[in-house]
GROMACS .gro file of N, CA and C in nm:
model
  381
    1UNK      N    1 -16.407 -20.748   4.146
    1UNK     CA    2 -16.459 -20.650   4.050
    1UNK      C    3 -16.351 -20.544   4.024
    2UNK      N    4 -16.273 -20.516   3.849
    2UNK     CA    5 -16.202 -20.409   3.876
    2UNK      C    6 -16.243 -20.299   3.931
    3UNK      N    7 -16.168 -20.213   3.943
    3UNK     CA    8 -16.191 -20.019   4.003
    3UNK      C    9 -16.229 -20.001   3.886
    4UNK      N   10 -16.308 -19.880   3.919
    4UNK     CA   11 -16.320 -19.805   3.829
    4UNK      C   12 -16.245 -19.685   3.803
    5UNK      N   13 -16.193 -19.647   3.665
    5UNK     CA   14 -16.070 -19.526   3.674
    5UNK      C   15 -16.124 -19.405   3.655
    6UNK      N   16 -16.130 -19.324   3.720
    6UNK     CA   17 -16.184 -19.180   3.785
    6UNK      C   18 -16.101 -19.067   3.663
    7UNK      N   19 -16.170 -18.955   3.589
    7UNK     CA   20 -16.093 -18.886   3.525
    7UNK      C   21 -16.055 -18.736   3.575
    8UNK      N   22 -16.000 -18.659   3.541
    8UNK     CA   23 -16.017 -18.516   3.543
    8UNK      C   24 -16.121 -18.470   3.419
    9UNK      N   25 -16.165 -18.380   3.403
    9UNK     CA   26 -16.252 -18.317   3.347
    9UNK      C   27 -16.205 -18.249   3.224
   10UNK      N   28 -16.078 -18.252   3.218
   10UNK     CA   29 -16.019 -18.156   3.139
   10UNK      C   30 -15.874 -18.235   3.125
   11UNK      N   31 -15.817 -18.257   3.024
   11UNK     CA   32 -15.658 -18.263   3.000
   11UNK      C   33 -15.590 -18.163   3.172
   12UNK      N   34 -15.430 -18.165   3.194
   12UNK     CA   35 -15.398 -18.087   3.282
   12UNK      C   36 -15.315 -17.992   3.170
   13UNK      N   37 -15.324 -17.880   3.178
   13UNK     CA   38 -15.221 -17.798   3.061
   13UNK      C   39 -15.104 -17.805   3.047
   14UNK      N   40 -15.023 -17.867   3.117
   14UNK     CA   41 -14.873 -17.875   3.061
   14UNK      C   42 -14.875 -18.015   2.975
   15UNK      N   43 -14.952 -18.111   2.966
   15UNK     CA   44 -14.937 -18.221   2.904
   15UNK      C   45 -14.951 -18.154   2.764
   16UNK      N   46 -15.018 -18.050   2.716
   16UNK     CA   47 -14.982 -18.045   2.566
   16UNK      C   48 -14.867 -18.004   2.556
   17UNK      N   49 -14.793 -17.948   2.575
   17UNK     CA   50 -14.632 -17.919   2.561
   17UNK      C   51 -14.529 -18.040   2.551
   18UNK      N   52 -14.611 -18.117   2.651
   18UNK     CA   53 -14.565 -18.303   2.640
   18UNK      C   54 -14.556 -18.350   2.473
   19UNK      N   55 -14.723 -18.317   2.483
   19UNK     CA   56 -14.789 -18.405   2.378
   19UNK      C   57 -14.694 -18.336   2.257
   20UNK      N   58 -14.642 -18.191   2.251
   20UNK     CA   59 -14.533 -18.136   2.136
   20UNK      C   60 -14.460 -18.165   2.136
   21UNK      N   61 -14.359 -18.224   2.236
   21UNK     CA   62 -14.206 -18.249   2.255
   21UNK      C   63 -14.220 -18.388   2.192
   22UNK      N   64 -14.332 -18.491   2.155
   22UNK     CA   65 -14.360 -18.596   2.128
   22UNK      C   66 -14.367 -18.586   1.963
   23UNK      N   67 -14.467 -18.487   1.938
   23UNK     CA   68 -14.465 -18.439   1.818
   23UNK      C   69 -14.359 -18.401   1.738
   24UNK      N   70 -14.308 -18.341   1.788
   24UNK     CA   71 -14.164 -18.289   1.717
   24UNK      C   72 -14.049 -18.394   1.688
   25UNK      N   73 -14.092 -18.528   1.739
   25UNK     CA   74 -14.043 -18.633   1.704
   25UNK      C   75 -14.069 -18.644   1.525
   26UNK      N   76 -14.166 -18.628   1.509
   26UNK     CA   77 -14.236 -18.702   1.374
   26UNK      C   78 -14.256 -18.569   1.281
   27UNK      N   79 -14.230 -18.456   1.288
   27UNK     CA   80 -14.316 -18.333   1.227
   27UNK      C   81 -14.206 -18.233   1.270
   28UNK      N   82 -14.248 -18.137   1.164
   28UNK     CA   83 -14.151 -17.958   1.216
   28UNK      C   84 -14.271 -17.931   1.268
   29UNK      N   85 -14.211 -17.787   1.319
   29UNK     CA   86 -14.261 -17.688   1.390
   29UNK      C   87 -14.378 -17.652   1.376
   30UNK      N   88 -14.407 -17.644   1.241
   30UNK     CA   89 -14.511 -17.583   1.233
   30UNK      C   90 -14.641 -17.658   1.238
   31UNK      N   91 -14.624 -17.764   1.223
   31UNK     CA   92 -14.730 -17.891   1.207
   31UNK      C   93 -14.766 -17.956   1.380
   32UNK      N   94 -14.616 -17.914   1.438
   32UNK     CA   95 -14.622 -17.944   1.594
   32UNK      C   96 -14.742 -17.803   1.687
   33UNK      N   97 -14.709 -17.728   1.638
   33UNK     CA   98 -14.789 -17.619   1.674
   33UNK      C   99 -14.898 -17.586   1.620
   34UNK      N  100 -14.962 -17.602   1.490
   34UNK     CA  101 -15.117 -17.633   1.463
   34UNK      C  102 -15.157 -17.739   1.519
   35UNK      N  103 -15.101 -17.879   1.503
   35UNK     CA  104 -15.143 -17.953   1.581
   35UNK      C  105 -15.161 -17.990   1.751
   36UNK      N  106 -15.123 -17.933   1.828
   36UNK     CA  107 -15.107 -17.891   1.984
   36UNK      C  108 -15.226 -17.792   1.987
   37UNK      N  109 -15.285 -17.675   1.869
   37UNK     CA  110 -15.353 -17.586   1.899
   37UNK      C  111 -15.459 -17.642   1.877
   38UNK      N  112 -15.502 -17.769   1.784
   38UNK     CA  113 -15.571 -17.834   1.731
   38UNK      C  114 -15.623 -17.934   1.880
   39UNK      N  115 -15.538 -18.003   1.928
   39UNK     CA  116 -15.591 -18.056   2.056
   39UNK      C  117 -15.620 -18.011   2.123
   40UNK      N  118 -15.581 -17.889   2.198
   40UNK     CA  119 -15.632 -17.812   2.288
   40UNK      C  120 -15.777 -17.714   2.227
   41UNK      N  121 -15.828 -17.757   2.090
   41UNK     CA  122 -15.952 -17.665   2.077
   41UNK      C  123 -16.040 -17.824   2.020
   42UNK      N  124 -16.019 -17.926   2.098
   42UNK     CA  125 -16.085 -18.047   2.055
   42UNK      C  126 -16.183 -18.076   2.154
   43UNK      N  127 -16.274 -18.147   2.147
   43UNK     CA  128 -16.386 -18.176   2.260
   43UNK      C  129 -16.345 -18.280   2.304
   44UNK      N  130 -16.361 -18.315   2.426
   44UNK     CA  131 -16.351 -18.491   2.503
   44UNK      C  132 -16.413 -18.532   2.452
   45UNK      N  133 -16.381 -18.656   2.376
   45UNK     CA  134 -16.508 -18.780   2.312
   45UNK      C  135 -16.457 -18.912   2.446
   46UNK      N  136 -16.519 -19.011   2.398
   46UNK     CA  137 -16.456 -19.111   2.493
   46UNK      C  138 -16.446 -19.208   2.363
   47UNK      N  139 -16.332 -19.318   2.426
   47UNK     CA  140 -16.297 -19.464   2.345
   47UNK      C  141 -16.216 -19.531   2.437
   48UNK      N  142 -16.277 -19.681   2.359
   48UNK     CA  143 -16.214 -19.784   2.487
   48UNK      C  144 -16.086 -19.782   2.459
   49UNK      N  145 -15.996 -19.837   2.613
   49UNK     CA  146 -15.873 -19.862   2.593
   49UNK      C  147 -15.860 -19.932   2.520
   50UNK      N  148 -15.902 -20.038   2.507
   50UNK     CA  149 -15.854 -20.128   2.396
   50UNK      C  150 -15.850 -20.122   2.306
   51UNK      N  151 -15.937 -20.041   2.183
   51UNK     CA  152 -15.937 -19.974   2.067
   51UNK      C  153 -15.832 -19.882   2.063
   52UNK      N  154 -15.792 -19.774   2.141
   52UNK     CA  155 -15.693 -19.701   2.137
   52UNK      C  156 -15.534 -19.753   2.108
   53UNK      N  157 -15.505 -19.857   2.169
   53UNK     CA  158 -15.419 -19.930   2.182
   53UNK      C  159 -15.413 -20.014   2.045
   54UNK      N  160 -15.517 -20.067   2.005
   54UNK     CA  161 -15.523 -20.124   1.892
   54UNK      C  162 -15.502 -20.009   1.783
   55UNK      N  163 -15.552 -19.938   1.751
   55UNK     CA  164 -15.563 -19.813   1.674
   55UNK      C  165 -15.374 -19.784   1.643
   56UNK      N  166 -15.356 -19.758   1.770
   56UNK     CA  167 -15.202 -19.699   1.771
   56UNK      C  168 -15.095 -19.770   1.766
   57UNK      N  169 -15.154 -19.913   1.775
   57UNK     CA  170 -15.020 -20.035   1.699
   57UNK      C  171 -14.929 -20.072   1.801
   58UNK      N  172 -14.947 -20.050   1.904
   58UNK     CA  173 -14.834 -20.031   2.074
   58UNK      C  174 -14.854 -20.135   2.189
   59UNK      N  175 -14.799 -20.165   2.218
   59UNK     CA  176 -14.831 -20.306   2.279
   59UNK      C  177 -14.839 -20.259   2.456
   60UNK      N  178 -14.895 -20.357   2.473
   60UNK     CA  179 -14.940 -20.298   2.647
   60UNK      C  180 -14.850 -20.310   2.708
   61UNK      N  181 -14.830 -20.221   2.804
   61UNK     CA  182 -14.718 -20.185   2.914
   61UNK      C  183 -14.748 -20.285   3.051
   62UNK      N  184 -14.655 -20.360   3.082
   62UNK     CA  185 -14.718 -20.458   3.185
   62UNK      C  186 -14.708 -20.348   3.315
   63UNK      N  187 -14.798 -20.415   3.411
   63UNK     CA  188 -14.767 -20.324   3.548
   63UNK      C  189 -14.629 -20.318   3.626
   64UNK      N  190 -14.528 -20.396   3.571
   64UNK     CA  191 -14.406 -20.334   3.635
   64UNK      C  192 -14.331 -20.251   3.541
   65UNK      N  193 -14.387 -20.201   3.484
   65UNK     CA  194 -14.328 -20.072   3.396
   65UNK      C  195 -14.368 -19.959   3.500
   66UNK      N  196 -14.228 -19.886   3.550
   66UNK     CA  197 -14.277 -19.760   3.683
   66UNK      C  198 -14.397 -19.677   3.697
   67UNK      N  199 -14.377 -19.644   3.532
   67UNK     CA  200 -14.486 -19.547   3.502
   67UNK      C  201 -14.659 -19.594   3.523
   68UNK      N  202 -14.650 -19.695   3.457
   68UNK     CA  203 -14.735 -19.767   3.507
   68UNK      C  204 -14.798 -19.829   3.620
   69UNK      N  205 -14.694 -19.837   3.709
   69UNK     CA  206 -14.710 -19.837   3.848
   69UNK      C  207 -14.816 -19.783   3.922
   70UNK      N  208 -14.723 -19.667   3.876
   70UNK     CA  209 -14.758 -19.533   3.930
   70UNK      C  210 -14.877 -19.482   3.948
   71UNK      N  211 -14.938 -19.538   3.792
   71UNK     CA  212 -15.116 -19.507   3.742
   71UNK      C  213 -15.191 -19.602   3.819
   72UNK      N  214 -15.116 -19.716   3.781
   72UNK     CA  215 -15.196 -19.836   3.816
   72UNK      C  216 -15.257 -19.824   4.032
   73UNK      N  217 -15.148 -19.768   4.112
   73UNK     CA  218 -15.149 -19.668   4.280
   73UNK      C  219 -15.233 -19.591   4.247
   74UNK      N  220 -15.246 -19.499   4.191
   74UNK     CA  221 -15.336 -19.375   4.151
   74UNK      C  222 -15.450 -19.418   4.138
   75UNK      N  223 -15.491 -19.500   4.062
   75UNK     CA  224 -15.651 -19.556   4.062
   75UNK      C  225 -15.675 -19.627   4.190
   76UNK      N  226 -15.560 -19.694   4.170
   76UNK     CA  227 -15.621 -19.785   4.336
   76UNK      C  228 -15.701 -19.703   4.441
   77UNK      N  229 -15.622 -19.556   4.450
   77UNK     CA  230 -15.666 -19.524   4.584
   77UNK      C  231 -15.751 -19.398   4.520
   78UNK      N  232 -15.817 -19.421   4.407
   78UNK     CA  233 -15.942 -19.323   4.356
   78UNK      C  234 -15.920 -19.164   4.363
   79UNK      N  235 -15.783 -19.186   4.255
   79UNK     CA  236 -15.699 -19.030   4.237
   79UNK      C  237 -15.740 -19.067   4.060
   80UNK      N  238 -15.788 -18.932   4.021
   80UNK     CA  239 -15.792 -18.900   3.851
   80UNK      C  240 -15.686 -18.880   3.782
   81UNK      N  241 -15.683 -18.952   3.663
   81UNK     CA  242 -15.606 -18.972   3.553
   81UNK      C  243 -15.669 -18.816   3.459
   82UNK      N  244 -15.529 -18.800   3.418
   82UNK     CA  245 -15.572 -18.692   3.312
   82UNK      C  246 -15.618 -18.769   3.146
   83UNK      N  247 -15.730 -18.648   3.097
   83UNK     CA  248 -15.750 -18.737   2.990
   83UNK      C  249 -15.664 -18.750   2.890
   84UNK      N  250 -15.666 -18.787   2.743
   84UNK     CA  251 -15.537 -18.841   2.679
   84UNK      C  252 -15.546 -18.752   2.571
   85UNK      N  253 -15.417 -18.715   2.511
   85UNK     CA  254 -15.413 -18.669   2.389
   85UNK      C  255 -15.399 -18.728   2.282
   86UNK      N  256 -15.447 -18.766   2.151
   86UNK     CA  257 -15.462 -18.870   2.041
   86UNK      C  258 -15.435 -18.740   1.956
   87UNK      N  259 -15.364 -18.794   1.800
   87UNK     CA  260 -15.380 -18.782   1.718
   87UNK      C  261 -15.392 -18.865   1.581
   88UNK      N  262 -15.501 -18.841   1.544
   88UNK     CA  263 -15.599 -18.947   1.423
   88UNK      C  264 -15.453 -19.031   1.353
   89UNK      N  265 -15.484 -19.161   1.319
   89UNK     CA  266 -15.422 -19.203   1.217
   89UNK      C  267 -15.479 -19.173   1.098
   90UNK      N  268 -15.420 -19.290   0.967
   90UNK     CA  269 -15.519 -19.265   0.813
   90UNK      C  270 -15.481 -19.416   0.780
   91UNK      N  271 -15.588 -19.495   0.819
   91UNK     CA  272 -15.614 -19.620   0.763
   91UNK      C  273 -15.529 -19.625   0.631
   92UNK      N  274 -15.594 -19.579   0.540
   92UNK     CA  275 -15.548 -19.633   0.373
   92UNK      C  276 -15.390 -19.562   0.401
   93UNK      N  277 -15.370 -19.471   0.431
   93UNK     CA  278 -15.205 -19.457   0.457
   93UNK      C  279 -15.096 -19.565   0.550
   94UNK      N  280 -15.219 -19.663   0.604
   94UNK     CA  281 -15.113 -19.732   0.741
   94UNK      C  282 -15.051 -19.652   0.803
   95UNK      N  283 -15.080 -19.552   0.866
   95UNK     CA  284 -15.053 -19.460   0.923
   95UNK      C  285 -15.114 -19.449   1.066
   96UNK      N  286 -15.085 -19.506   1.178
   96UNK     CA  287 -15.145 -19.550   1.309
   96UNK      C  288 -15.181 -19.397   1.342
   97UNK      N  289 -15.282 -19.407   1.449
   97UNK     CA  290 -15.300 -19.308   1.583
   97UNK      C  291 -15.203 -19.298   1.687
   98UNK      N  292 -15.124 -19.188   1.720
   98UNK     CA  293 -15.049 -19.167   1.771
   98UNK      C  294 -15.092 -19.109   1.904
   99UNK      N  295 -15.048 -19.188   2.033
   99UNK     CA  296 -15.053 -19.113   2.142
   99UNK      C  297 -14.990 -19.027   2.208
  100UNK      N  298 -15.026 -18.861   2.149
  100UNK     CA  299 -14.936 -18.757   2.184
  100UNK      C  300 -14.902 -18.745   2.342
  101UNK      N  301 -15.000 -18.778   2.386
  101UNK     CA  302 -14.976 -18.801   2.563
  101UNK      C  303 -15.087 -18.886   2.593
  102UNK      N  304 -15.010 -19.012   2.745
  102UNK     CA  305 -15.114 -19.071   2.786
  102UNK      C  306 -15.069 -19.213   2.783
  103UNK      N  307 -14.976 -19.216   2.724
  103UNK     CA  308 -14.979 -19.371   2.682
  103UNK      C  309 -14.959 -19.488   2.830
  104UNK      N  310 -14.928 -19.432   2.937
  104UNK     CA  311 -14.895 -19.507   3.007
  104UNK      C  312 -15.007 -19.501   3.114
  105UNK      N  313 -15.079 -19.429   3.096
  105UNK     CA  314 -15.245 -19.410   3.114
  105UNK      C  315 -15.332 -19.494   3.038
  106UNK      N  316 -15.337 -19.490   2.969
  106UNK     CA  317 -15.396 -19.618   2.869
  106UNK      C  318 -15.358 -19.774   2.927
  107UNK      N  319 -15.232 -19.764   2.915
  107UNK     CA  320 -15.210 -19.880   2.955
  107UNK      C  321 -15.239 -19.931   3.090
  108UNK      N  322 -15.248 -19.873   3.216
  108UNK     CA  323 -15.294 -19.892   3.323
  108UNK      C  324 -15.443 -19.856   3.321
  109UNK      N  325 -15.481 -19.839   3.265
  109UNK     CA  326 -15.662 -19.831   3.254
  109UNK      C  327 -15.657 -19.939   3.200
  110UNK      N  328 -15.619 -19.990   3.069
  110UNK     CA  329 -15.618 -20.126   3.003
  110UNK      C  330 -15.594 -20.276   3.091
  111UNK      N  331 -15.515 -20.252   3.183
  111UNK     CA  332 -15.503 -20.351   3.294
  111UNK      C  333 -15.613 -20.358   3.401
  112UNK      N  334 -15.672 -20.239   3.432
  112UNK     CA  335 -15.761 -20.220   3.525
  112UNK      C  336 -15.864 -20.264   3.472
  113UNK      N  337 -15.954 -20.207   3.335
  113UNK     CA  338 -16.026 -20.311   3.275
  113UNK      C  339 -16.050 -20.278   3.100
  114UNK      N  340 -15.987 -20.352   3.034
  114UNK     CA  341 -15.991 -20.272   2.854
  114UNK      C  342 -16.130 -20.267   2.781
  115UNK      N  343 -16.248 -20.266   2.868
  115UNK     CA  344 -16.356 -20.210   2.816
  115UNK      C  345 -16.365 -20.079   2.873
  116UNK      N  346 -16.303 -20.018   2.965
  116UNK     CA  347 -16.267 -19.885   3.009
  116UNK      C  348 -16.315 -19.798   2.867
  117UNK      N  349 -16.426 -19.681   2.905
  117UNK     CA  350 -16.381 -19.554   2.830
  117UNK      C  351 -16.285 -19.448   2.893
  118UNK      N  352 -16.200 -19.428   2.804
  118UNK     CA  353 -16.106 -19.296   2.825
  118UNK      C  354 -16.162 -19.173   2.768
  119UNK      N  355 -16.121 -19.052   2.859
  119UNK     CA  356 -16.187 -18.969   2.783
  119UNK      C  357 -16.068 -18.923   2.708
  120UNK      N  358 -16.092 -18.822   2.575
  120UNK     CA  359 -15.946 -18.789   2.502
  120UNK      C  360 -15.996 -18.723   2.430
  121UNK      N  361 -15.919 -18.655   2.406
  121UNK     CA  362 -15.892 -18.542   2.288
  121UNK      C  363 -15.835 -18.562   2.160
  122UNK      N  364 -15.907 -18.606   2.074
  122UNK     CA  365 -15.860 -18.615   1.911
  122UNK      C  366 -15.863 -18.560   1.813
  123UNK      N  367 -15.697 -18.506   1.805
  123UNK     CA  368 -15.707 -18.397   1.633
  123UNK      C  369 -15.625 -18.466   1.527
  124UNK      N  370 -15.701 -18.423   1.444
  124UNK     CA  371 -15.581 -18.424   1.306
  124UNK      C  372 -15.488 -18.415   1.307
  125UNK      N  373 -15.343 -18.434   1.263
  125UNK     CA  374 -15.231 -18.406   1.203
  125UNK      C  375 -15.249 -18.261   1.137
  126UNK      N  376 -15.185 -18.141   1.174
  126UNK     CA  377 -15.224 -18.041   1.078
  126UNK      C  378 -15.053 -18.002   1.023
  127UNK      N  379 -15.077 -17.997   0.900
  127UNK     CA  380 -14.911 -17.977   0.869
  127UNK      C  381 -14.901 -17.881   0.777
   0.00000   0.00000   0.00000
């Protein structure tokens, strides 16, 4: 029977600063910083890993990817995953959901079992 993956209750607060340094990949400043303020004033919804993954176009991280490892130890021995930061895609744009933080969380929940709900935080793009 897989584990079950245990969450924190809350994002941990330095992961949005993550989730910006990620952002600032794709966006200026200013769109990085409404949007970061935008996740951090979002509610936990939950969605399966596997939708997430699908959603965001990214292919699964096998378990010898470190990071993954890492998560994949962490559940084993019934330590919480922080929840994930998403930001929405736009279908008619082909424009995927982007995982501002988390992705290697996803993916080791996805191995553990991809009917998994994650909990996460999802905002808009604000630009």
């Amino acid at each position: 029977m897989p584990k079950k993956v245990k969450w924190l209750e809350e994002p941990i607060p330095e992961n949005y600063p993550k989730a910006g340094d990620y952002l600032r990949l794709l966006v200026n400043e200013h769109a990085v910083e409404a949007t970061t303020l935008a996740l951090e004033a979002a509610p936990i919804t939950f969605h399966k890993a596997k939708d997430i993954l699908r959603a965001a176009g990214l292919p699964l991280l096998t378990p010898e990817n470190p990071h993954v490892a890492r998560y994949l130890k962490l559940i084993r021995e019934g330590g919480r995953l922080a929840p994930i930061l998403l930001v929405r895609g736009n279908l008619p744009s082909a424009v995927p959901l982007h995982i501002a933080d988390g992705y290697h969380r996803v993916c080791a929940t996805y191995l553990t079992n991809e009917n998994s709900d994650i909990p996460v935080q999802l905002a808009d793009l604000t630009l």
